[in-house]
GROMACS .gro file of C-alpha atoms in nm:
model
  126
    1UNK     CA    1   0.000   0.000   0.000
    2UNK     CA    2   0.132   0.341  -0.097
    3UNK     CA    3   0.188   0.594   0.180
    4UNK     CA    4  -0.036   0.896   0.152
    5UNK     CA    5   0.168   1.210   0.115
    6UNK     CA    6   0.046   1.545   0.233
    7UNK     CA    7   0.076   1.840  -0.004
    8UNK     CA    8   0.377   2.058   0.059
    9UNK     CA    9   0.306   2.343   0.298
   10UNK     CA   10   0.444   2.694   0.269
   11UNK     CA   11   0.757   2.763   0.472
   12UNK     CA   12   0.729   3.118   0.608
   13UNK     CA   13   1.101   3.121   0.695
   14UNK     CA   14   1.177   3.089   0.325
   15UNK     CA   15   0.933   3.369   0.245
   16UNK     CA   16   0.662   3.134   0.117
   17UNK     CA   17   0.291   3.193   0.162
   18UNK     CA   18  -0.014   2.987   0.069
   19UNK     CA   19  -0.313   3.106  -0.126
   20UNK     CA   20  -0.619   2.961  -0.291
   21UNK     CA   21  -0.652   3.093  -0.645
   22UNK     CA   22  -0.915   2.960  -0.883
   23UNK     CA   23  -1.003   2.706  -0.615
   24UNK     CA   24  -0.652   2.557  -0.608
   25UNK     CA   25  -0.409   2.581  -0.314
   26UNK     CA   26  -0.083   2.732  -0.433
   27UNK     CA   27   0.248   2.836  -0.282
   28UNK     CA   28   0.392   3.177  -0.368
   29UNK     CA   29   0.746   3.295  -0.303
   30UNK     CA   30   0.949   3.586  -0.428
   31UNK     CA   31   1.282   3.419  -0.497
   32UNK     CA   32   1.597   3.604  -0.596
   33UNK     CA   33   1.507   3.538  -0.960
   34UNK     CA   34   1.153   3.665  -0.906
   35UNK     CA   35   1.286   3.979  -0.740
   36UNK     CA   36   1.527   4.041  -1.028
   37UNK     CA   37   1.231   4.007  -1.263
   38UNK     CA   38   1.036   4.265  -1.059
   39UNK     CA   39   1.334   4.504  -1.045
   40UNK     CA   40   1.336   4.504  -1.424
   41UNK     CA   41   0.957   4.533  -1.456
   42UNK     CA   42   0.944   4.829  -1.215
   43UNK     CA   43   1.273   4.990  -1.330
   44UNK     CA   44   1.411   4.970  -0.975
   45UNK     CA   45   1.783   5.026  -0.925
   46UNK     CA   46   1.804   4.798  -0.621
   47UNK     CA   47   1.608   4.577  -0.386
   48UNK     CA   48   1.590   4.871  -0.148
   49UNK     CA   49   1.424   5.082  -0.420
   50UNK     CA   50   1.186   4.796  -0.499
   51UNK     CA   51   1.092   4.754  -0.131
   52UNK     CA   52   1.040   5.131  -0.094
   53UNK     CA   53   0.808   5.133  -0.395
   54UNK     CA   54   0.600   4.853  -0.248
   55UNK     CA   55   0.602   5.006   0.102
   56UNK     CA   56   0.441   5.321  -0.041
   57UNK     CA   57   0.122   5.113  -0.066
   58UNK     CA   58   0.002   5.255  -0.395
   59UNK     CA   59  -0.010   4.948  -0.617
   60UNK     CA   60  -0.203   4.941  -0.942
   61UNK     CA   61  -0.388   4.628  -1.051
   62UNK     CA   62  -0.113   4.568  -1.309
   63UNK     CA   63   0.144   4.583  -1.028
   64UNK     CA   64  -0.046   4.322  -0.829
   65UNK     CA   65  -0.062   4.096  -1.135
   66UNK     CA   66   0.315   4.122  -1.185
   67UNK     CA   67   0.389   4.056  -0.818
   68UNK     CA   68   0.152   3.760  -0.790
   69UNK     CA   69   0.276   3.608  -1.118
   70UNK     CA   70   0.638   3.640  -1.001
   71UNK     CA   71   0.539   3.485  -0.667
   72UNK     CA   72   0.365   3.193  -0.832
   73UNK     CA   73   0.665   3.129  -1.056
   74UNK     CA   74   0.895   3.157  -0.753
   75UNK     CA   75   0.675   2.899  -0.581
   76UNK     CA   76   0.721   2.658  -0.869
   77UNK     CA   77   0.411   2.719  -1.083
   78UNK     CA   78   0.414   2.806  -1.450
   79UNK     CA   79   0.202   3.120  -1.448
   80UNK     CA   80   0.200   3.402  -1.698
   81UNK     CA   81   0.079   3.750  -1.614
   82UNK     CA   82  -0.216   3.693  -1.851
   83UNK     CA   83  -0.314   3.380  -1.657
   84UNK     CA   84  -0.283   3.560  -1.323
   85UNK     CA   85  -0.496   3.847  -1.455
   86UNK     CA   86  -0.783   3.598  -1.500
   87UNK     CA   87  -0.742   3.426  -1.161
   88UNK     CA   88  -0.999   3.470  -0.888
   89UNK     CA   89  -0.988   3.439  -0.512
   90UNK     CA   90  -1.268   3.410  -0.260
   91UNK     CA   91  -1.311   3.764  -0.138
   92UNK     CA   92  -1.242   3.920  -0.477
   93UNK     CA   93  -1.012   4.215  -0.523
   94UNK     CA   94  -0.976   4.275  -0.149
   95UNK     CA   95  -0.848   3.918  -0.102
   96UNK     CA   96  -0.601   3.958  -0.390
   97UNK     CA   97  -0.476   4.285  -0.239
   98UNK     CA   98  -0.428   4.114   0.101
   99UNK     CA   99  -0.248   3.826  -0.072
  100UNK     CA  100  -0.014   4.068  -0.248
  101UNK     CA  101   0.056   4.244   0.081
  102UNK     CA  102   0.122   3.913   0.259
  103UNK     CA  103   0.366   3.806  -0.013
  104UNK     CA  104   0.554   4.136   0.009
  105UNK     CA  105   0.562   4.119   0.390
  106UNK     CA  106   0.694   3.761   0.378
  107UNK     CA  107   0.970   3.879   0.144
  108UNK     CA  108   1.066   4.221   0.276
  109UNK     CA  109   0.934   4.214   0.633
  110UNK     CA  110   0.673   4.432   0.794
  111UNK     CA  111   0.706   4.811   0.760
  112UNK     CA  112   0.736   5.010   1.081
  113UNK     CA  113   0.562   5.343   1.144
  114UNK     CA  114   0.823   5.522   0.930
  115UNK     CA  115   0.757   5.291   0.634
  116UNK     CA  116   1.095   5.114   0.661
  117UNK     CA  117   1.070   4.737   0.626
  118UNK     CA  118   1.209   4.514   0.898
  119UNK     CA  119   1.244   4.140   0.877
  120UNK     CA  120   1.327   3.903   0.595
  121UNK     CA  121   1.468   4.167   0.358
  122UNK     CA  122   1.690   4.359   0.599
  123UNK     CA  123   2.019   4.221   0.462
  124UNK     CA  124   1.916   4.217   0.097
  125UNK     CA  125   2.106   4.530  -0.002
  126UNK     CA  126   2.436   4.628   0.159
   0.00000   0.00000   0.00000
């Protein structure tokens, strides 16, 4: 008899989060490659600039699509931005915005009252 294996769970220490998109549980992670992809997409000069842009909290829908697509690819899924643009989550746009925020927080840490991020991304840029 084959042993039943549980699906892989997100490892928060690696910056992974879980989400249900289109009814399917998925793992998202902004890996170094994903972050390089986002630096290029957002014309950021460094990870610090990228984190500052995200900490400003003024993301467009297109920004959320790029971030979520990069996170899905970093988590091991083959997901284009066009596919992500069509994905749905229970809770609609508000849920997708929370998911985007959770992914950024898992990657860069939580911003303090000054807007500076503290946590996972502290040592990213010397």
